[in-house]
mmCIF file of C-alpha atoms in Angstrom:
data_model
loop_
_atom_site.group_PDB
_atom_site.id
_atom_site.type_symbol
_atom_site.label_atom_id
_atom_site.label_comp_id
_atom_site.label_asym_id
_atom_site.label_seq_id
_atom_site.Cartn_x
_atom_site.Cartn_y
_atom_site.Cartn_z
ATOM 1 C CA UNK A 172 117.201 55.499 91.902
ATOM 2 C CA UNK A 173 114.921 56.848 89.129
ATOM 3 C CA UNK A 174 111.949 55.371 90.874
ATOM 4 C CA UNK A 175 113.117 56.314 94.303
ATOM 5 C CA UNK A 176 113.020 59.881 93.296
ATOM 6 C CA UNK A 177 109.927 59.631 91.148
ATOM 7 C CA UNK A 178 108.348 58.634 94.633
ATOM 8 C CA UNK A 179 109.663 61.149 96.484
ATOM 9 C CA UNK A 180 108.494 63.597 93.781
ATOM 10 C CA UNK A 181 104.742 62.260 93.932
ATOM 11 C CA UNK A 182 105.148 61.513 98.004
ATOM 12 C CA UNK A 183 106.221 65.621 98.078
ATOM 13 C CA UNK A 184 103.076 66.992 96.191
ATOM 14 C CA UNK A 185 100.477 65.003 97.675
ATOM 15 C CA UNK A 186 101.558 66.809 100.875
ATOM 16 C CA UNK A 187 101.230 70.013 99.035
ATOM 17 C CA UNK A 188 98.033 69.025 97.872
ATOM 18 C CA UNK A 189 96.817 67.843 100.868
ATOM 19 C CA UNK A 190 98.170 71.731 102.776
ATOM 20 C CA UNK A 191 96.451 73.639 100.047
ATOM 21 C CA UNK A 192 93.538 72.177 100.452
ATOM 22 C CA UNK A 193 93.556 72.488 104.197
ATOM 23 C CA UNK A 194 94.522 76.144 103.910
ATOM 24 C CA UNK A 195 91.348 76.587 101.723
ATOM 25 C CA UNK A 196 89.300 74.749 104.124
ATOM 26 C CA UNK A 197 90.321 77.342 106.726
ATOM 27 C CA UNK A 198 89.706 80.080 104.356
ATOM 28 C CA UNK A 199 86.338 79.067 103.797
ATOM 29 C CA UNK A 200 85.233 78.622 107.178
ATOM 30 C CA UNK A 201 87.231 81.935 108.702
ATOM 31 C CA UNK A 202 87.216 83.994 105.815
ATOM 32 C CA UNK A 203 84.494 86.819 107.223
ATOM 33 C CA UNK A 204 87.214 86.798 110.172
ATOM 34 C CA UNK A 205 89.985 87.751 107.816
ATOM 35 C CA UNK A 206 87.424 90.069 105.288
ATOM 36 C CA UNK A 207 85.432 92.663 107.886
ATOM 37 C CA UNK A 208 87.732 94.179 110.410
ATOM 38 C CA UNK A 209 84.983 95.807 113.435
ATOM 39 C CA UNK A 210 87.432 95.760 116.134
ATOM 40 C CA UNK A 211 89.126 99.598 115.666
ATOM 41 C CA UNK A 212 85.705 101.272 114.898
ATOM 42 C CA UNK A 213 83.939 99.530 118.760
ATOM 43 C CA UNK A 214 82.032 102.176 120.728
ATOM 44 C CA UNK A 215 80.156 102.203 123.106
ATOM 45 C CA UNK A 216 76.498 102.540 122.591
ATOM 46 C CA UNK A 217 76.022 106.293 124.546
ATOM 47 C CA UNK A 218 78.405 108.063 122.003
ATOM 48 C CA UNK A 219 75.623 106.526 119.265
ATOM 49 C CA UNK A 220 72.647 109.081 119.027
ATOM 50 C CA UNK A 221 70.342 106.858 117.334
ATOM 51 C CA UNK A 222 69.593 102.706 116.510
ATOM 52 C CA UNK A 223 67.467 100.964 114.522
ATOM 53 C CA UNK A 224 66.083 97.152 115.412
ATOM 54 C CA UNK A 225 66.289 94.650 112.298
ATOM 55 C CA UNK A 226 65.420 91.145 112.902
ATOM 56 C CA UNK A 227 66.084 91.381 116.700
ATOM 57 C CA UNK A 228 69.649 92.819 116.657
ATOM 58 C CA UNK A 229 70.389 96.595 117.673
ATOM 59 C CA UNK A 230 72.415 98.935 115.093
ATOM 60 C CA UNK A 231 73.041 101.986 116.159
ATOM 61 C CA UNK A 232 75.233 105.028 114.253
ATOM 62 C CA UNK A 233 75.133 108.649 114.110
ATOM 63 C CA UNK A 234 72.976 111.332 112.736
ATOM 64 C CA UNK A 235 73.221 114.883 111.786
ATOM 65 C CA UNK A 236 71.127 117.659 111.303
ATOM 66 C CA UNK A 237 70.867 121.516 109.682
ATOM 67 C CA UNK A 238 71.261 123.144 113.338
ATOM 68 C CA UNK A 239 70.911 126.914 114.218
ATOM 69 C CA UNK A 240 73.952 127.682 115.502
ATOM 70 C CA UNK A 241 77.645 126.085 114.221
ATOM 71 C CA UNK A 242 78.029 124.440 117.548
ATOM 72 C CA UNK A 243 74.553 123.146 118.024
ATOM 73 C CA UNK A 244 74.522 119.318 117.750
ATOM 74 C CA UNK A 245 71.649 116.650 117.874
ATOM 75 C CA UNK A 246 71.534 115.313 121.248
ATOM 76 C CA UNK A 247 69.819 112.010 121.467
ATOM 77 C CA UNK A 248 72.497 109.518 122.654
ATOM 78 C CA UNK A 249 71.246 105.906 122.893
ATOM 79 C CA UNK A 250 67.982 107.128 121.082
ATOM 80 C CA UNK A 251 65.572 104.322 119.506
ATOM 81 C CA UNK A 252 64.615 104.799 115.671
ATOM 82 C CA UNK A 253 65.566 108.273 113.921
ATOM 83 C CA UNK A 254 64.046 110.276 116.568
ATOM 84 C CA UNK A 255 66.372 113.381 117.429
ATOM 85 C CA UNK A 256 66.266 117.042 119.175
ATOM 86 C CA UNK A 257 65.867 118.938 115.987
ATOM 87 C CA UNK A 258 64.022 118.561 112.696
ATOM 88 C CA UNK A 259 65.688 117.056 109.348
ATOM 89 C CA UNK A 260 65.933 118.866 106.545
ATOM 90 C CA UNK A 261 63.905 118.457 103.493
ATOM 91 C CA UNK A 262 67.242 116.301 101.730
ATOM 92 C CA UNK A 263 69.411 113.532 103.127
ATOM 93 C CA UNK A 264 72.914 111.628 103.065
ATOM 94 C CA UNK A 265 73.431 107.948 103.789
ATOM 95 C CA UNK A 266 76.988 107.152 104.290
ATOM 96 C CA UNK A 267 78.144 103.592 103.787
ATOM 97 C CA UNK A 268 81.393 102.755 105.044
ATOM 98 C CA UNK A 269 85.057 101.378 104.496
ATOM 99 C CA UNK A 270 85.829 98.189 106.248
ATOM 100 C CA UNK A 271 87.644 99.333 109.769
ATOM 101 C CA UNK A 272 86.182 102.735 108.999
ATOM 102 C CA UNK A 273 85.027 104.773 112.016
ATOM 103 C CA UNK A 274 82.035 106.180 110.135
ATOM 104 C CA UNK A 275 80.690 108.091 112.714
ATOM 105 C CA UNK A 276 84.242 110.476 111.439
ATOM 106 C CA UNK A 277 82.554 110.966 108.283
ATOM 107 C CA UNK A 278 79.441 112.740 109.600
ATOM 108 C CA UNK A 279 81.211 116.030 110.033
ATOM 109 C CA UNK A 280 82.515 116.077 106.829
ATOM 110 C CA UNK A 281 79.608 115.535 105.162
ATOM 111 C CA UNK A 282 77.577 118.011 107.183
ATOM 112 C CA UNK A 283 79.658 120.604 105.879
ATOM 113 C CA UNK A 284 79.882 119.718 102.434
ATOM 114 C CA UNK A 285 76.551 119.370 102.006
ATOM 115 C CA UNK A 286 74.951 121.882 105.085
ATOM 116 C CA UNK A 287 71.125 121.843 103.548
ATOM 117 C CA UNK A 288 71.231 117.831 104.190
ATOM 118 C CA UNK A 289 70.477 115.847 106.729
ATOM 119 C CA UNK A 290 73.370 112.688 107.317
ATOM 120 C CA UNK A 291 73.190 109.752 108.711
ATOM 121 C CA UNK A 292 75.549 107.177 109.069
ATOM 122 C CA UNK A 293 74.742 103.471 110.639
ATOM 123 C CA UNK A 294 77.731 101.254 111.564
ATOM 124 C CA UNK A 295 77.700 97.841 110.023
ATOM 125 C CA UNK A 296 76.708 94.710 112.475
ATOM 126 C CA UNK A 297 79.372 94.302 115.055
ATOM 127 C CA UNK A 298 80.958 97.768 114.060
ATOM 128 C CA UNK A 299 80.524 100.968 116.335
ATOM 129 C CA UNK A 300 77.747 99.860 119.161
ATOM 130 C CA UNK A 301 76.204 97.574 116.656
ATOM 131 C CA UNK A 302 75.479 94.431 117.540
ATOM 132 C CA UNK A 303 76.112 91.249 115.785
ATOM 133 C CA UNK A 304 78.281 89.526 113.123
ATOM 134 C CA UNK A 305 79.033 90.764 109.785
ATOM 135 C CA UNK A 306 77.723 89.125 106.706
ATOM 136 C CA UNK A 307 77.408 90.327 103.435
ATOM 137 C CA UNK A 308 73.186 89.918 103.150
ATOM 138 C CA UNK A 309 72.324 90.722 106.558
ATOM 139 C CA UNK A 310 74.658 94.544 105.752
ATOM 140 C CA UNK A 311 72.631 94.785 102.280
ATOM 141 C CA UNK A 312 69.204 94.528 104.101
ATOM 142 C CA UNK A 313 70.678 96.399 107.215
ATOM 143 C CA UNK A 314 71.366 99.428 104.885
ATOM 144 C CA UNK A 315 67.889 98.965 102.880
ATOM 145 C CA UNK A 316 66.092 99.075 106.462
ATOM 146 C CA UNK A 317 68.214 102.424 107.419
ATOM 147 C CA UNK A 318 66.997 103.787 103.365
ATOM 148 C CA UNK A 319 63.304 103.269 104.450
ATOM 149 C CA UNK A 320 64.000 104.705 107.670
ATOM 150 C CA UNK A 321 65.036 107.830 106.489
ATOM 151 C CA UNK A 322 62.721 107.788 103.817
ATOM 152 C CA UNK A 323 59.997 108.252 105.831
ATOM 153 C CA UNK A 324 61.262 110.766 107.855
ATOM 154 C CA UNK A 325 61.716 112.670 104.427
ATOM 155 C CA UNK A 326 58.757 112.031 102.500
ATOM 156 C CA UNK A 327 59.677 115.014 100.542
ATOM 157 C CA UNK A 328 63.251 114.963 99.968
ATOM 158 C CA UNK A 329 65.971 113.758 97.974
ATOM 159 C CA UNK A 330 67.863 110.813 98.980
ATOM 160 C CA UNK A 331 71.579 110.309 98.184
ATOM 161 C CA UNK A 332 73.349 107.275 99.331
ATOM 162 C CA UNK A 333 77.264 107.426 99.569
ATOM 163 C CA UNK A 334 79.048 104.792 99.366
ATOM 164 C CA UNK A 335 83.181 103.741 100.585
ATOM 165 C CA UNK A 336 85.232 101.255 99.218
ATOM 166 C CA UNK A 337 83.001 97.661 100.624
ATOM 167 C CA UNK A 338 80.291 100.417 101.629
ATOM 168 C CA UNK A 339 80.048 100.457 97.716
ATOM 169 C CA UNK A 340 79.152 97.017 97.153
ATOM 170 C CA UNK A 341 75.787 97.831 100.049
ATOM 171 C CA UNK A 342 75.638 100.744 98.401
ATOM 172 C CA UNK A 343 74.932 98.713 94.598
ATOM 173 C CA UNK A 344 72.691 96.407 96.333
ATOM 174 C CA UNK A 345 70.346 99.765 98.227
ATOM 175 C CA UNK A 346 70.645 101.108 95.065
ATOM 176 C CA UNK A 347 69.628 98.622 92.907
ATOM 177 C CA UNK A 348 66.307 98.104 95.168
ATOM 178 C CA UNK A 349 65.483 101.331 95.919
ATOM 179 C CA UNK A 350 66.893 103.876 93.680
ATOM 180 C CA UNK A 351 68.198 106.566 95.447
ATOM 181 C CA UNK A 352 68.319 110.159 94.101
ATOM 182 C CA UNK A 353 71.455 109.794 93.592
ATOM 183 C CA UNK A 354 74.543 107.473 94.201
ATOM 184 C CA UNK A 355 78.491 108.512 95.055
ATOM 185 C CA UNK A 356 80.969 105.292 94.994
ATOM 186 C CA UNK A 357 83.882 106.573 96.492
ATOM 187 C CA UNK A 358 87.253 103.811 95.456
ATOM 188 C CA UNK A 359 84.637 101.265 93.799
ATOM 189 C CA UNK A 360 84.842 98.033 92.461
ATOM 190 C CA UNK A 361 83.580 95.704 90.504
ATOM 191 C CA UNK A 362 82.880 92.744 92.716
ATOM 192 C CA UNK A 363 84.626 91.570 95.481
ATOM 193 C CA UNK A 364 85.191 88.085 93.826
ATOM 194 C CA UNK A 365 87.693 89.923 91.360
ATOM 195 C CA UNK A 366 88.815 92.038 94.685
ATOM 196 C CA UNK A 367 90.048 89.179 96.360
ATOM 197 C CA UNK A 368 91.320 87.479 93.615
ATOM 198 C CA UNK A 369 93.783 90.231 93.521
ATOM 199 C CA UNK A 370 95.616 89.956 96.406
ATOM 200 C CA UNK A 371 94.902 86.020 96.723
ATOM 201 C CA UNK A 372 94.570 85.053 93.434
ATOM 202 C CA UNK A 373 96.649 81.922 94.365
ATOM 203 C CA UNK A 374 93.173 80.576 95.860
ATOM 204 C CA UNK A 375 90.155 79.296 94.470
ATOM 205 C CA UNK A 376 88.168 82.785 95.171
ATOM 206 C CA UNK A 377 85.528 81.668 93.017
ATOM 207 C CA UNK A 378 84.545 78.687 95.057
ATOM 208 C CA UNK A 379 85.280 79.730 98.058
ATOM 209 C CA UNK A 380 84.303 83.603 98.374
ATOM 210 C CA UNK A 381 80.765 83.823 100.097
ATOM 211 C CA UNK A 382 80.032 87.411 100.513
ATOM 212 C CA UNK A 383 80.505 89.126 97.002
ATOM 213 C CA UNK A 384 78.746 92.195 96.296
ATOM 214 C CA UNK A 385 78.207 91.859 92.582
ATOM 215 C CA UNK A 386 78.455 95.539 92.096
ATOM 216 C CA UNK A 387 79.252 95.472 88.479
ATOM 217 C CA UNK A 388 75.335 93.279 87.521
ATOM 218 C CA UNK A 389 73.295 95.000 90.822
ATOM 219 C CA UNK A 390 74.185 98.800 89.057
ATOM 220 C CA UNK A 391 72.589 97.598 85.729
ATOM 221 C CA UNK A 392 69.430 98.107 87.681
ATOM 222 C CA UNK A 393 70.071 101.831 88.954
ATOM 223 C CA UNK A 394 69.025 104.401 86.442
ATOM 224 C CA UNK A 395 69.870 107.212 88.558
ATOM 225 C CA UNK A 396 72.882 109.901 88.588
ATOM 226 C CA UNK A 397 75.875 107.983 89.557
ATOM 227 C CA UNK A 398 79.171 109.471 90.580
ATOM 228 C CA UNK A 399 82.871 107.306 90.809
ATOM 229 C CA UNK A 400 85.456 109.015 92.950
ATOM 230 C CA UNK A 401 88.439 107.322 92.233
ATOM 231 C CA UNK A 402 91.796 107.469 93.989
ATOM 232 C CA UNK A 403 94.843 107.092 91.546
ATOM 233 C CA UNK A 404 97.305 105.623 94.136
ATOM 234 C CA UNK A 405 95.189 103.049 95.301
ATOM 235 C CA UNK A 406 96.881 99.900 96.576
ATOM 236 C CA UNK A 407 93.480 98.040 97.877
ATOM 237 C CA UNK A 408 91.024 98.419 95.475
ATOM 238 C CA UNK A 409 93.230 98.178 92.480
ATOM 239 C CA UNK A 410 92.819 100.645 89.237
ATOM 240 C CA UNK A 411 91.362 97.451 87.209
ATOM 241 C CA UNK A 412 88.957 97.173 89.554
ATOM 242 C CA UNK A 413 87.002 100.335 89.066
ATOM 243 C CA UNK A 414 87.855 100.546 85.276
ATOM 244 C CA UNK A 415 86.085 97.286 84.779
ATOM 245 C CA UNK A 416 83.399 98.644 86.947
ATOM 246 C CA UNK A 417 83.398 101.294 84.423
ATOM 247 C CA UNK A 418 82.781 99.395 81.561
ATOM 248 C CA UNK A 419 80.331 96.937 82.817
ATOM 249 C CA UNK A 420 78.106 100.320 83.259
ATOM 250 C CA UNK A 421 79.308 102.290 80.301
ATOM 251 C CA UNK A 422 75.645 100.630 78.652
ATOM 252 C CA UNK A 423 73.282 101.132 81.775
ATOM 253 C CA UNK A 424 69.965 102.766 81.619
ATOM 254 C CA UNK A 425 69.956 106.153 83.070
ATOM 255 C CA UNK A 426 72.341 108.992 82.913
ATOM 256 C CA UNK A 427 76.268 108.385 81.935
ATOM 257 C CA UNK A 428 78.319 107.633 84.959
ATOM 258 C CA UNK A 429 80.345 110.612 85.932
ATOM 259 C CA UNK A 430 84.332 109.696 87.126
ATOM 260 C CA UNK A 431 86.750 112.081 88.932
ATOM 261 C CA UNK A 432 89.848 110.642 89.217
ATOM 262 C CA UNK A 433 92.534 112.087 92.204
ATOM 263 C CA UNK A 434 95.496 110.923 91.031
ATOM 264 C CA UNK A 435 97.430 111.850 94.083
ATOM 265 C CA UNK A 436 94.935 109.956 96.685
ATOM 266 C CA UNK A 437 95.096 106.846 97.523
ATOM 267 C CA UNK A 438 92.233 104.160 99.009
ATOM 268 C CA UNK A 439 93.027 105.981 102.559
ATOM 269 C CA UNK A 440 92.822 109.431 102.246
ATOM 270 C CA UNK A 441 90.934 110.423 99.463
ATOM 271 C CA UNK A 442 88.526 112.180 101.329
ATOM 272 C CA UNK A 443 91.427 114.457 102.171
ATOM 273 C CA UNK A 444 91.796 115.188 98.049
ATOM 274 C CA UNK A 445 91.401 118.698 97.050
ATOM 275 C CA UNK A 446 88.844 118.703 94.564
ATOM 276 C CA UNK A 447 86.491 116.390 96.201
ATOM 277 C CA UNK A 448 84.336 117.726 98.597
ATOM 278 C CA UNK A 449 83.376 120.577 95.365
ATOM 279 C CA UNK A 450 83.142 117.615 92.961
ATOM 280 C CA UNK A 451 80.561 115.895 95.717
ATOM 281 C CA UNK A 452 78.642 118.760 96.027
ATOM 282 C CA UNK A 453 78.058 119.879 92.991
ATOM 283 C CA UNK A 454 77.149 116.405 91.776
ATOM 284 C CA UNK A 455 74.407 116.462 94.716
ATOM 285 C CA UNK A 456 73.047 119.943 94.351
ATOM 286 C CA UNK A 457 73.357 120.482 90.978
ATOM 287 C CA UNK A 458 75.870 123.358 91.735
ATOM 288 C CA UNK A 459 79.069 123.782 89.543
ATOM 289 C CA UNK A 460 82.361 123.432 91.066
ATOM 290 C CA UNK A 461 84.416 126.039 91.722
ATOM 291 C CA UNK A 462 87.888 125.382 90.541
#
């Protein structure tokens, strides 16, 4: 009987085995189908007003300019390269995105907290009216190509990269290369490997995680003014996360990293937090914030 059940025991965990591994063979081979979410944020290409070509696929996203009037908007829909109706100011705002993040929503905002700046805002491959397929190097050298872009159309100016929840691990890597004027990380983390490992730390993340934005070792090579906007009721990117984020850069070259925490926020609707958009601007500009 001993035996019978010692077989049945053995008999009952190489079937486990054998399902766990399967399971991580179809996490490996889907697992940028179940890590970047595009389908909410589709658009169609007209509601785009510019699009840049990188290695023969179309992006296209939204830009925003100082205008005359409140109402007055650019008005280049389905426009190739940067070109639009009105001239960019001297300064200018990337914005990076949240996975599922309509980022084209985020143009607005940052138009009016920053109104001297130009913004622009590119949705990630397959996002928006962009075409192709997500991975993580083809968005790091998407977002580098956008940085030149708009560097040359301000040759003059300031350029500040923002950057949302996975928009902060494109963010480290633009950063890292081209060292913007300054960089906002709004609900960072450290990399996505420890991310992941999280929610699924039943898995081997480690082996199997391909696209993993090593935030925490790209920001050692930034030594510009870097801001962490923290939300204190977030259930995605969890509060370890950015703290150890904090620490690996607590050493870095350049200026100490400034953190604002908004305890009440969470990873959704922090840009919502009272506080913020004063705490962004005056980190930009140089202007204090009015409490």
């Amino acid at each position: 009987m001993t035996n019978l059940f010692a077989k049945v025991a053995l008999w009952g965990l190489a079937v486990i085995a054998v399902l766990y591994a399967a399971l991580c063979v179809v996490m490996f081979f889907q697992q940028r189908r179940l890590m970047y979410f595009p389908q909410m944020t589709r658009v169609e290409a007209a509601h785009t007003n510019f699009s840049l070509q990188q290695a023969g696929v179309t992006l296209r996203g939204w830009q925003s300019h100082p205008q005359a009037g409140p109402t007055a908007r650019t008005d280049t829909a389905g426009a190739p390269g940067l070109a639009a109706a009105t001239a960019p100011a001297r300064d200018a705002v990337i914005y990076l995105g949240g996975n599922a993040e309509r980022v084209e929503q985020a143009v607005p905002l940052l138009r009016q907290w920053l109104p001297a700046h130009s913004v622009y805002a590119l949705a990630y491959r397959g996002y928006g009216a962009s075409d192709g397929t997500p991975t993580g190097a083809d968005l790091e050298r998407d977002a580098m190509a956008l940085f030149d872009a708009v560097q040359q159309r301000h040759p003059q100016g300031r350029i500040t990269v923002v950057g949302r929840s996975l928009g902060t691990g494109v963010a480290a890597a633009v950063a890292a290369q081209r060292q913007p004027a300054h960089l906002v990380l709004i609900t960072p983390f450290d990399s996505m490997i420890a991310t992941v490992r999280d929610h699924y730390g039943w898995l081997p993340v480690g082996l199997l995680l391909r696209d993993r934005y090593p935030s925490d070792e790209r920001l050692q090579h930034y030594g510009g003014p870097l801001l962490v906007l923290r939300a204190g009721r977030d259930a995605l990117v969890l509060p370890a996360r950015t703290d150890a984020l904090e620490r690996a850069l607590a050493n870095r070259q350049g200026p100490a990293v400034e953190v604002e925490n908004f305890a009440a926020a969470d990873h959704i609707d922090i840009l919502e937090a009272p506080g913020l958009a004063a705490r962004l601007r005056s980190f930009v500009e140089g202007v204090p914030a009015q409490h």
